[in-house]
Coordinates of C-alpha atoms in Angstrom, one line a residue:
M1236 CA -9.8 8.6 38.7
S1237 CA -6.3 7.1 39.2
A1238 CA -3.4 7.9 37.0
A1239 CA -3.4 4.3 35.6
N1240 CA -6.9 4.7 34.5
L1241 CA -5.8 8.0 32.5
A1242 CA -3.4 6.2 30.2
Y1243 CA -4.4 6.5 26.7
Q1244 CA -5.8 3.1 25.2
G1245 CA -6.9 3.8 21.7
V1246 CA -9.7 2.0 19.9
Q1247 CA -9.2 -1.7 20.0
Y1248 CA -9.6 -3.9 16.7
D1249 CA -9.9 -7.6 16.9
L1250 CA -9.0 -10.2 14.3
P1251 CA -11.9 -11.5 12.2
Q1252 CA -13.1 -14.7 13.9
D1253 CA -14.1 -16.5 10.6
G1254 CA -11.6 -15.0 8.3
A1255 CA -14.2 -12.6 6.8
S1256 CA -13.7 -9.0 7.5
R1257 CA -17.2 -8.0 6.2
P1258 CA -20.5 -9.3 5.0
S1259 CA -20.3 -11.0 1.5
I1260 CA -22.3 -9.4 -1.5
S1261 CA -24.4 -11.6 -3.7
I1262 CA -25.7 -11.0 -7.3
D1263 CA -29.1 -10.3 -5.6
D1264 CA -27.6 -7.6 -3.5
L1265 CA -26.1 -6.1 -6.7
K1266 CA -29.5 -6.1 -8.5
A1267 CA -31.1 -4.6 -5.4
E1268 CA -28.6 -1.7 -5.5
G1269 CA -29.2 -1.0 -9.1
I1270 CA -25.8 -2.3 -10.2
K1271 CA -25.6 -2.8 -13.9
H1272 CA -21.8 -3.1 -14.6
V1273 CA -18.9 -4.8 -12.7
R1274 CA -15.4 -3.6 -13.1
I1275 CA -13.0 -6.6 -13.0
Q1276 CA -10.0 -4.9 -11.5
W1277 CA -6.2 -5.7 -11.1
V1278 CA -3.1 -3.7 -10.0
D1279 CA -0.1 -4.0 -12.2
L1280 CA 3.6 -4.1 -11.2
I1281 CA 4.0 -0.3 -11.6
N1282 CA 1.0 0.3 -9.5
N1283 CA -1.4 1.3 -12.3
I1284 CA -5.0 0.4 -11.5
R1285 CA -6.6 -1.2 -14.6
Y1286 CA -10.0 -2.9 -15.2
R1287 CA -12.5 -4.2 -17.7
V1288 CA -16.1 -3.3 -17.4
V1289 CA -18.6 -6.2 -17.8
P1290 CA -22.4 -5.8 -17.8
L1291 CA -23.9 -7.6 -14.9
P1292 CA -25.8 -10.3 -17.1
Y1293 CA -22.5 -11.5 -18.6
F1294 CA -20.8 -11.3 -15.1
E1295 CA -23.5 -13.8 -14.0
K1296 CA -22.6 -16.1 -16.9
L1297 CA -18.9 -15.9 -15.8
L1298 CA -19.7 -17.0 -12.3
K1299 CA -21.5 -20.2 -13.5
T1300 CA -18.2 -21.3 -15.4
S1301 CA -15.8 -24.0 -13.8
R1302 CA -13.3 -21.2 -12.9
P1303 CA -14.9 -17.7 -13.2
G1304 CA -12.8 -15.1 -14.7
T1305 CA -11.6 -13.3 -17.9
S1306 CA -8.6 -13.9 -20.1
L1307 CA -5.7 -11.4 -20.0
A1308 CA -2.6 -11.4 -22.1
K1309 CA 0.5 -12.6 -20.0
V1310 CA 2.2 -9.4 -21.3
S1311 CA -0.2 -7.2 -19.2
L1312 CA 2.2 -7.5 -16.2
G1313 CA 5.1 -6.4 -18.3
L1314 CA 3.4 -3.0 -19.6
V1315 CA 4.7 0.3 -18.6
L1316 CA 2.1 2.6 -19.7
I1317 CA 1.9 1.1 -23.3
T1318 CA 5.4 -0.2 -23.5
V1319 CA 6.4 -3.8 -23.3
V1320 CA 9.6 -4.2 -21.3
E1321 CA 12.4 -6.7 -21.6
G1322 CA 11.4 -10.3 -20.3
F1323 CA 7.9 -10.0 -21.5
N1324 CA 6.3 -10.7 -25.0
P1325 CA 2.8 -10.9 -26.6
V1326 CA 2.4 -14.7 -26.4
G1327 CA 0.1 -16.3 -23.9
E1328 CA -2.8 -15.7 -21.7
Y1329 CA -3.6 -15.8 -18.1
L1330 CA -7.0 -16.4 -16.5
Y1331 CA -7.7 -13.5 -14.2
A1332 CA -9.9 -15.6 -11.7
I1333 CA -12.6 -13.6 -9.9
D1334 CA -12.4 -13.3 -6.0
L1335 CA -16.1 -12.7 -5.1
S1336 CA -14.9 -11.9 -1.5
S1337 CA -13.4 -8.6 -2.7
L1338 CA -16.6 -7.4 -4.5
R1339 CA -17.8 -3.8 -3.6
I1340 CA -20.2 -1.4 -4.9
C1341 CA -18.7 1.8 -6.3
P1342 CA -20.8 4.7 -5.0
Y1343 CA -18.3 7.1 -7.0
A1344 CA -19.6 5.5 -10.2
P1345 CA -23.4 4.9 -9.8
G1346 CA -24.5 1.6 -11.3
H1347 CA -21.0 0.0 -11.0
A1348 CA -19.4 -2.6 -8.6
S1349 CA -15.8 -3.7 -8.6
V1350 CA -14.0 -6.8 -7.9
M1351 CA -10.6 -8.1 -7.6
G1352 CA -8.9 -11.4 -8.7
W1353 CA -5.9 -13.7 -9.1
F1354 CA -3.7 -14.1 -12.0
E1355 CA -3.6 -17.9 -12.8
E1356 CA -2.5 -20.3 -15.6
K1357 CA -5.2 -21.2 -17.7
N1358 CA -3.9 -25.0 -17.7
P1359 CA -2.4 -26.4 -14.5
V1360 CA 1.4 -26.8 -14.6
A1361 CA 2.3 -30.4 -15.0
G1362 CA 3.8 -32.1 -11.9
I1363 CA 2.2 -29.7 -9.3
D1364 CA -0.7 -30.7 -7.1
G1365 CA -3.6 -28.7 -5.9
H1366 CA -4.3 -24.9 -6.6
R1367 CA -0.7 -24.2 -6.6
A1368 CA -0.6 -25.6 -10.1
V1369 CA -2.4 -22.8 -11.6
E1370 CA -0.9 -19.9 -9.3
V1371 CA 1.2 -17.1 -11.1
D1372 CA 4.3 -16.1 -9.1
L1373 CA 4.1 -12.6 -10.5
C1374 CA 0.5 -12.0 -9.3
P1375 CA 0.7 -9.4 -6.5
R1376 CA -2.4 -10.6 -4.7
T1377 CA -1.2 -14.1 -4.8
I1378 CA 2.3 -13.2 -3.3
L1379 CA 0.7 -11.3 -0.3
R1380 CA -1.8 -14.2 0.3
R1381 CA 1.2 -16.6 0.5
V1382 CA 3.1 -14.5 3.0
V1383 CA -0.1 -14.1 5.2
E1384 CA -0.9 -17.8 5.0
N1385 CA 2.7 -18.8 5.8
A1386 CA 2.7 -16.5 8.9
K1387 CA -0.4 -18.1 10.2
E1388 CA 0.6 -21.7 9.5
I1389 CA 4.2 -21.8 10.3
A1390 CA 4.3 -19.0 13.2
G1391 CA 0.6 -18.9 14.2
I1392 CA 0.7 -15.0 13.7
E1393 CA -1.8 -12.7 12.1
F1394 CA -1.6 -9.2 11.0
L1395 CA -4.2 -6.1 10.9
V1396 CA -3.3 -3.3 8.6
G1397 CA -4.6 0.3 8.2
F1398 CA -3.7 3.1 5.8
E1399 CA -3.4 6.8 5.8
T1400 CA -3.9 8.0 2.2
E1401 CA -2.2 11.3 1.4
F1402 CA -3.0 13.3 -1.9
I1403 CA -3.1 16.6 -3.4
L1404 CA -6.1 18.2 -5.3
L1405 CA -4.9 20.0 -8.2
E1406 CA -6.8 22.5 -10.6
S1407 CA -4.4 21.9 -13.4
T1408 CA -1.5 19.7 -14.1
L1409 CA 0.3 22.0 -16.6
P1410 CA 1.2 24.2 -14.9
V1411 CA 0.6 22.2 -11.7
K1412 CA -1.7 24.2 -9.6
A1413 CA -3.2 23.2 -6.1
V1414 CA -6.8 23.8 -5.3
N1415 CA -5.6 25.9 -2.4
Q1416 CA -2.6 27.1 -0.4
H1417 CA -3.7 26.0 3.1
G1418 CA -1.8 23.8 5.6
W1419 CA -2.2 21.0 8.0
C1420 CA -5.7 20.9 9.8
N1421 CA -6.2 24.3 8.9
A1422 CA -9.9 25.4 8.9
P1423 CA -9.6 27.5 5.7
A1424 CA -8.7 24.3 3.7
L1425 CA -12.3 23.1 3.9
P1426 CA -14.7 26.1 3.8
S1427 CA -18.3 25.0 3.4
G1428 CA -19.3 25.4 -0.4
T1429 CA -15.9 25.0 -1.9
K1430 CA -15.2 22.3 -4.4
E1431 CA -12.5 20.6 -2.0
A1432 CA -15.0 20.5 0.9
Q1433 CA -17.6 18.8 -1.4
V1434 CA -14.9 16.5 -2.8
M1435 CA -13.9 15.3 0.9
E1436 CA -17.5 14.9 1.9
E1437 CA -18.5 12.9 -1.0
I1438 CA -15.3 10.7 -0.6
S1439 CA -16.5 10.1 3.1
E1440 CA -19.9 9.2 2.2
A1441 CA -19.0 6.9 -0.8
L1442 CA -16.3 4.9 1.4
T1443 CA -18.9 4.4 4.2
L1444 CA -21.5 3.2 1.5
S1445 CA -19.0 0.6 0.0
G1446 CA -18.1 -0.8 3.4
V1447 CA -14.7 0.7 3.9
E1448 CA -14.3 2.1 7.5
L1449 CA -13.3 5.9 7.3
Q1450 CA -11.8 6.9 10.6
M1451 CA -11.1 10.6 9.7
Y1452 CA -10.1 13.0 7.0
H1453 CA -8.2 16.4 7.3
A1454 CA -6.3 18.9 5.4
E1455 CA -2.4 18.0 5.2
A1456 CA 0.6 20.3 5.2
A1457 CA 1.3 20.8 1.5
P1458 CA -1.0 23.1 -0.9
G1459 CA -4.1 21.4 -1.6
Q1460 CA -3.1 18.2 0.3
Y1461 CA -5.6 16.0 2.2
E1462 CA -5.5 12.7 4.1
V1463 CA -7.9 9.9 4.4
V1464 CA -7.4 7.4 7.2
T1465 CA -9.1 4.0 6.9
G1466 CA -9.4 1.4 9.6
P1467 CA -7.4 -1.9 9.9
L1468 CA -8.1 -5.1 8.3
P1469 CA -6.3 -8.3 7.5
P1470 CA -3.4 -7.4 4.9
L1471 CA -5.1 -8.7 1.7
Q1472 CA -8.4 -7.0 2.5
A1473 CA -6.7 -3.9 3.6
A1474 CA -4.8 -3.6 0.3
D1475 CA -8.0 -4.1 -1.6
A1476 CA -9.8 -1.5 0.5
L1477 CA -6.9 0.9 -0.2
I1478 CA -7.2 0.4 -4.0
H1479 CA -11.0 1.1 -3.6
T1480 CA -10.2 4.1 -1.5
R1481 CA -7.8 5.6 -4.3
E1482 CA -10.3 4.9 -7.0
T1483 CA -13.0 6.7 -4.8
I1484 CA -10.6 9.6 -4.3
F1485 CA -9.6 9.8 -8.2
N1486 CA -13.0 9.5 -9.5
I1487 CA -14.8 11.9 -7.2
A1488 CA -12.2 14.5 -7.7
S1489 CA -12.5 14.1 -11.4
K1490 CA -16.2 14.5 -11.2
H1491 CA -15.7 17.9 -9.8
G1492 CA -13.0 19.0 -12.4
L1493 CA -10.1 18.3 -10.3
R1494 CA -7.1 16.0 -10.5
A1495 CA -6.3 13.9 -7.4
T1496 CA -2.7 12.8 -7.3
L1497 CA -0.5 10.5 -4.8
A1498 CA 2.7 11.7 -6.4
P1499 CA 5.4 11.7 -3.5
R1500 CA 6.6 15.2 -3.8
V1501 CA 4.7 17.5 -5.9
F1502 CA 6.1 20.8 -4.3
L1503 CA 9.7 20.7 -3.2
D1504 CA 9.3 23.7 -0.9
S1505 CA 6.6 21.7 1.1
S1506 CA 5.8 18.2 2.4
G1507 CA 5.4 15.2 0.3
S1508 CA 2.5 12.6 0.1
A1509 CA 2.9 9.1 1.6
A1510 CA 0.7 6.1 2.1
H1511 CA 1.6 5.4 5.7
S1512 CA 0.5 1.9 6.9
H1513 CA -0.2 0.9 10.4
I1514 CA 0.7 -2.7 11.3
S1515 CA -0.1 -4.7 14.3
V1516 CA 1.1 -8.3 14.9
H1517 CA -1.0 -10.8 16.7
A1518 CA -0.5 -14.4 18.0
P1519 CA -4.1 -15.3 18.8
N1520 CA -3.3 -18.6 20.5
E1521 CA -0.6 -17.4 22.8
Q1522 CA -0.2 -15.1 25.8
P1523 CA 2.1 -12.2 25.0
R1524 CA 5.7 -12.5 26.4
P1525 CA 7.6 -9.5 27.5
S1526 CA 10.8 -8.4 25.5
A1527 CA 13.8 -6.5 26.7
H1528 CA 12.2 -3.5 25.1
E1529 CA 9.5 -1.4 27.0
N1530 CA 6.3 -1.5 25.5
L1531 CA 7.1 -4.4 23.0
S1532 CA 6.2 -7.9 23.4
E1533 CA 8.6 -10.6 22.4
L1534 CA 6.6 -11.2 19.2
E1535 CA 6.6 -7.3 18.4
A1536 CA 10.3 -7.1 18.9
T1537 CA 11.4 -10.1 16.8
F1538 CA 9.1 -8.9 14.0
L1539 CA 10.5 -5.4 14.2
A1540 CA 14.1 -6.8 14.3
G1541 CA 13.4 -8.7 10.9
L1542 CA 11.9 -5.7 9.4
L1543 CA 14.6 -3.2 10.4
E1544 CA 17.3 -5.7 9.2
H1545 CA 15.9 -5.9 5.7
L1546 CA 14.1 -2.5 5.2
A1547 CA 16.9 -0.9 3.2
S1548 CA 17.0 -3.7 0.7
L1549 CA 13.3 -3.6 0.2
A1550 CA 13.1 0.2 -0.5
L1551 CA 12.5 -0.4 -4.3
L1552 CA 9.1 -2.1 -3.5
V1553 CA 7.9 0.6 -1.1
L1554 CA 9.6 3.7 -2.7
P1555 CA 9.8 2.4 -6.4
T1556 CA 10.0 5.6 -8.4
T1557 CA 12.7 8.6 -8.6
A1558 CA 10.2 10.9 -7.1
S1559 CA 10.0 8.8 -4.0
Y1560 CA 13.4 9.9 -3.1
K1561 CA 12.6 13.5 -3.3
R1562 CA 10.3 12.8 -0.4
M1563 CA 12.2 10.4 1.8
Q1564 CA 14.7 13.1 3.4
D1565 CA 15.6 14.0 6.8
G1566 CA 13.9 16.7 8.4
V1567 CA 10.9 16.9 6.3
W1568 CA 8.6 14.5 8.5
S1569 CA 8.8 11.7 6.0
G1570 CA 10.5 9.1 8.4
G1571 CA 14.1 10.3 7.8
T1572 CA 16.9 8.3 6.1
Y1573 CA 18.3 6.3 9.0
V1574 CA 17.1 2.6 9.6
C1575 CA 15.5 2.8 13.0
W1576 CA 12.4 3.0 15.2
G1577 CA 11.0 5.2 17.8
T1578 CA 8.1 5.8 19.9
D1579 CA 5.9 8.5 18.4
N1580 CA 9.0 9.6 16.3
R1581 CA 7.7 10.9 12.9
E1582 CA 11.4 11.1 11.9
A1583 CA 11.8 7.4 12.1
P1584 CA 11.1 5.0 9.3
I1585 CA 9.1 2.9 11.8
R1586 CA 7.1 4.8 14.3
L1587 CA 5.7 2.8 17.3
C1588 CA 2.2 4.1 18.0
N1589 CA 0.0 3.7 21.2
A1590 CA 3.0 2.2 22.9
T1591 CA 1.6 1.7 26.1
S1592 CA -1.7 0.1 25.0
P1593 CA -1.3 -3.6 24.0
S1594 CA -4.7 -3.6 22.5
S1595 CA -4.2 -0.8 20.1
R1596 CA -0.3 -0.7 19.7
N1597 CA 1.0 -0.7 16.1
F1598 CA 3.8 0.2 13.8
E1599 CA 3.5 2.9 11.5
L1600 CA 5.7 2.3 8.2
K1601 CA 6.5 5.8 6.9
T1602 CA 8.7 4.6 4.1
L1603 CA 5.7 3.9 1.8
D1604 CA 4.2 6.1 -0.8
G1605 CA 1.4 6.0 -3.5
T1606 CA 3.6 4.9 -6.3
A1607 CA 4.1 1.5 -4.7
N1608 CA 1.9 -1.4 -5.4
P1609 CA 0.4 -2.0 -2.0
Y1610 CA 0.2 -5.8 -2.4
L1611 CA 3.9 -6.1 -3.1
A1612 CA 4.8 -3.6 -0.4
L1613 CA 2.8 -5.4 2.3
A1614 CA 4.2 -8.8 1.2
A1615 CA 7.8 -7.4 1.4
V1616 CA 7.3 -5.8 4.9
L1617 CA 5.4 -8.6 6.5
G1618 CA 7.9 -11.2 5.0
A1619 CA 10.7 -9.4 6.4
G1620 CA 9.0 -9.2 9.7
L1621 CA 8.1 -12.9 9.9
S1622 CA 11.6 -13.7 9.0
G1623 CA 12.6 -12.0 12.3
V1624 CA 9.9 -14.1 14.2
L1625 CA 10.9 -17.3 12.8
L1626 CA 14.5 -16.8 13.5
S1627 CA 13.9 -15.3 17.1
K1628 CA 16.0 -12.4 15.9
E1629 CA 17.1 -10.0 18.8
L1630 CA 16.1 -6.4 18.4
T1631 CA 19.5 -4.7 18.8
I1632 CA 18.4 -1.1 17.7
K1633 CA 17.1 0.8 20.7
D1634 CA 14.1 3.2 20.8
C1635 CA 14.9 6.4 19.2
S1636 CA 12.4 8.6 21.1
G1637 CA 14.6 11.3 22.7
G1638 CA 14.4 14.9 21.6
K1639 CA 16.5 14.5 18.5
S1640 CA 15.9 12.5 15.3
A1641 CA 18.6 10.0 14.2
A1642 CA 19.8 12.5 11.6
L1643 CA 20.6 15.0 14.4
L1644 CA 22.1 12.5 16.9
G1645 CA 25.5 12.5 15.1
E1646 CA 27.5 9.2 14.6
S1647 CA 28.3 8.7 18.2
G1648 CA 24.6 9.2 19.3
R1649 CA 23.4 6.8 16.5
A1650 CA 26.0 4.2 17.5
E1651 CA 24.7 4.3 21.2
L1652 CA 21.3 3.3 19.9
G1653 CA 22.6 0.8 17.6
I1654 CA 21.6 2.7 14.4
R1655 CA 24.0 1.6 11.8
Q1656 CA 22.1 1.5 8.4
R1657 CA 20.9 4.1 6.1
M1658 CA 17.9 3.9 3.8
P1659 CA 18.9 4.3 0.1
L1660 CA 19.1 7.9 -0.8
S1661 CA 18.3 7.3 -4.5
W1662 CA 16.5 5.1 -7.0
E1663 CA 19.8 3.7 -8.2
E1664 CA 21.0 3.0 -4.7
A1665 CA 17.6 1.3 -4.1
R1666 CA 18.0 -0.9 -7.2
A1667 CA 21.5 -2.0 -6.2
K1668 CA 20.4 -3.1 -2.7
F1669 CA 17.3 -4.7 -4.1
E1670 CA 19.4 -6.8 -6.5
K1671 CA 21.4 -8.3 -3.8
S1672 CA 18.5 -8.8 -1.4
V1673 CA 18.2 -12.3 0.2
I1674 CA 14.8 -11.5 1.7
V1675 CA 13.5 -10.6 -1.8
D1676 CA 14.7 -13.9 -3.3
S1677 CA 12.9 -15.8 -0.3
V1678 CA 9.6 -13.9 -0.3
F1679 CA 9.4 -13.2 -4.0
G1680 CA 11.7 -15.5 -5.8
M1681 CA 14.3 -14.9 -8.5
D1682 CA 12.0 -14.6 -11.5
F1683 CA 10.0 -12.1 -9.9
K1684 CA 13.1 -10.1 -9.0
T1685 CA 14.4 -10.1 -12.4
K1686 CA 11.1 -9.1 -14.0
Y1687 CA 10.3 -6.5 -11.3
L1688 CA 13.7 -4.9 -12.0
S1689 CA 12.8 -4.7 -15.7
V1690 CA 9.4 -3.3 -15.2
N1691 CA 10.8 -0.8 -12.7
K1692 CA 13.6 0.4 -15.0
G1693 CA 11.1 0.8 -17.8
L1694 CA 8.9 3.0 -15.7
K1695 CA 12.0 5.3 -14.8
E1696 CA 12.7 5.6 -18.6
Q1697 CA 9.1 6.4 -19.5
M1698 CA 8.6 8.8 -16.8
T1699 CA 11.7 10.9 -17.5
F1700 CA 13.2 10.2 -20.9
G1701 CA 13.2 13.4 -23.3
L1702 CA 10.9 15.2 -20.9
M1703 CA 11.4 18.8 -19.5
D1704 CA 10.8 19.1 -15.7
D1705 CA 7.2 20.4 -16.0
E1706 CA 6.4 17.7 -18.5
A1707 CA 7.8 15.1 -16.3
L1708 CA 6.0 16.5 -13.3
K1709 CA 2.7 16.5 -15.3
L1710 CA 3.1 12.8 -16.3
L1711 CA 3.8 12.0 -12.7
V1712 CA 0.8 13.5 -11.2
E1713 CA -1.4 12.2 -14.0
T1714 CA 0.0 8.6 -13.7
F1715 CA -0.1 8.3 -9.9

């Protein structure tokens, strides 16, 4: 076999040809599966998963209405735990319109299925034509859908996104106690017959039964920490599958008397938990053109240039809590604090994976954790990358793939690679950059920016005000 044939290629994933990433599920399918209840589910601006449980016969009635859905108070997007933040009030209702394409069975809750939806105005806004007249600019799924549609319509590009979900299994939350003390891929972390081994096997089986592709699971580095890796999908479907994955993890852990947490940094003397996303960029109707950078097409290079230009100002959407910045530090395998990219560099915020394989090459975003709303995070990242494509932006930062991370290169070494920006080092700094962000205004709008800042501030206050350190940690691991 020649050396060329030995080059690693990875598993190739193709874009769905008809826009559908999996077969649709009908009411008859639900009945055949013994489904008796449907969870109408949404994710709010602080990344809390919320739902209402509807018996299947009533769900059928809803589907026969002109706009199937359920009424939700407009204030529901301004709730932080149970507190209403500035900019929201108890007046008015949205229609939460059911998106049947997101319907999945929930093996973690026998007899239940779940479905996502869209926040919509109950009555069309005067002067606006078509479906845009009922869309709500604060709806996370709507925001992501718009970015994806714009990318396809304006630039002819599409995306695939996969996720790594890191979490810790806890026996108790006060004091915080992990289920074991074993480390990365260590066999004693998954001994047969233990709760943790049973939990991970049931998570695997439940995801497969619900139609989410599981690529692998394994023990991670921190005490009681595990990772579940799911396959790539178009962005909206990928975020939906991630929410389903998280609910699967939370519920199966609970069934076994454990608490699963996505909290970014539970143990300060060990690794944190992230929600790394793997993003590939495709132009189905064009032949790839080379760029000035080895192993990057012109499309990939311009996308990466746009993303890197705006990454620091988007931090509040991908790292929204004070706890997020306890994970994002140099030298702890979290992506580091310098805005750069690198081939297989785990100390860069953007890691280029499978660099020599165009069919499986992707960008791993390491600056994302489980406290972030994935719809908003993906909208921000893809919107920033899209801006680079539309402007044919030149990628001026070179591949940081040498033996040293950006933090260890020193000022002159970073300058040689064009590394000039640093990520926010604190929640306060992230807010300041977010407030000034032009790309946030472009992708999300000024009203969203104002209200997100209000909700984000309220979250910080609720998670820390008047609490001792152990109480704040308890609230963190029980909220995320």
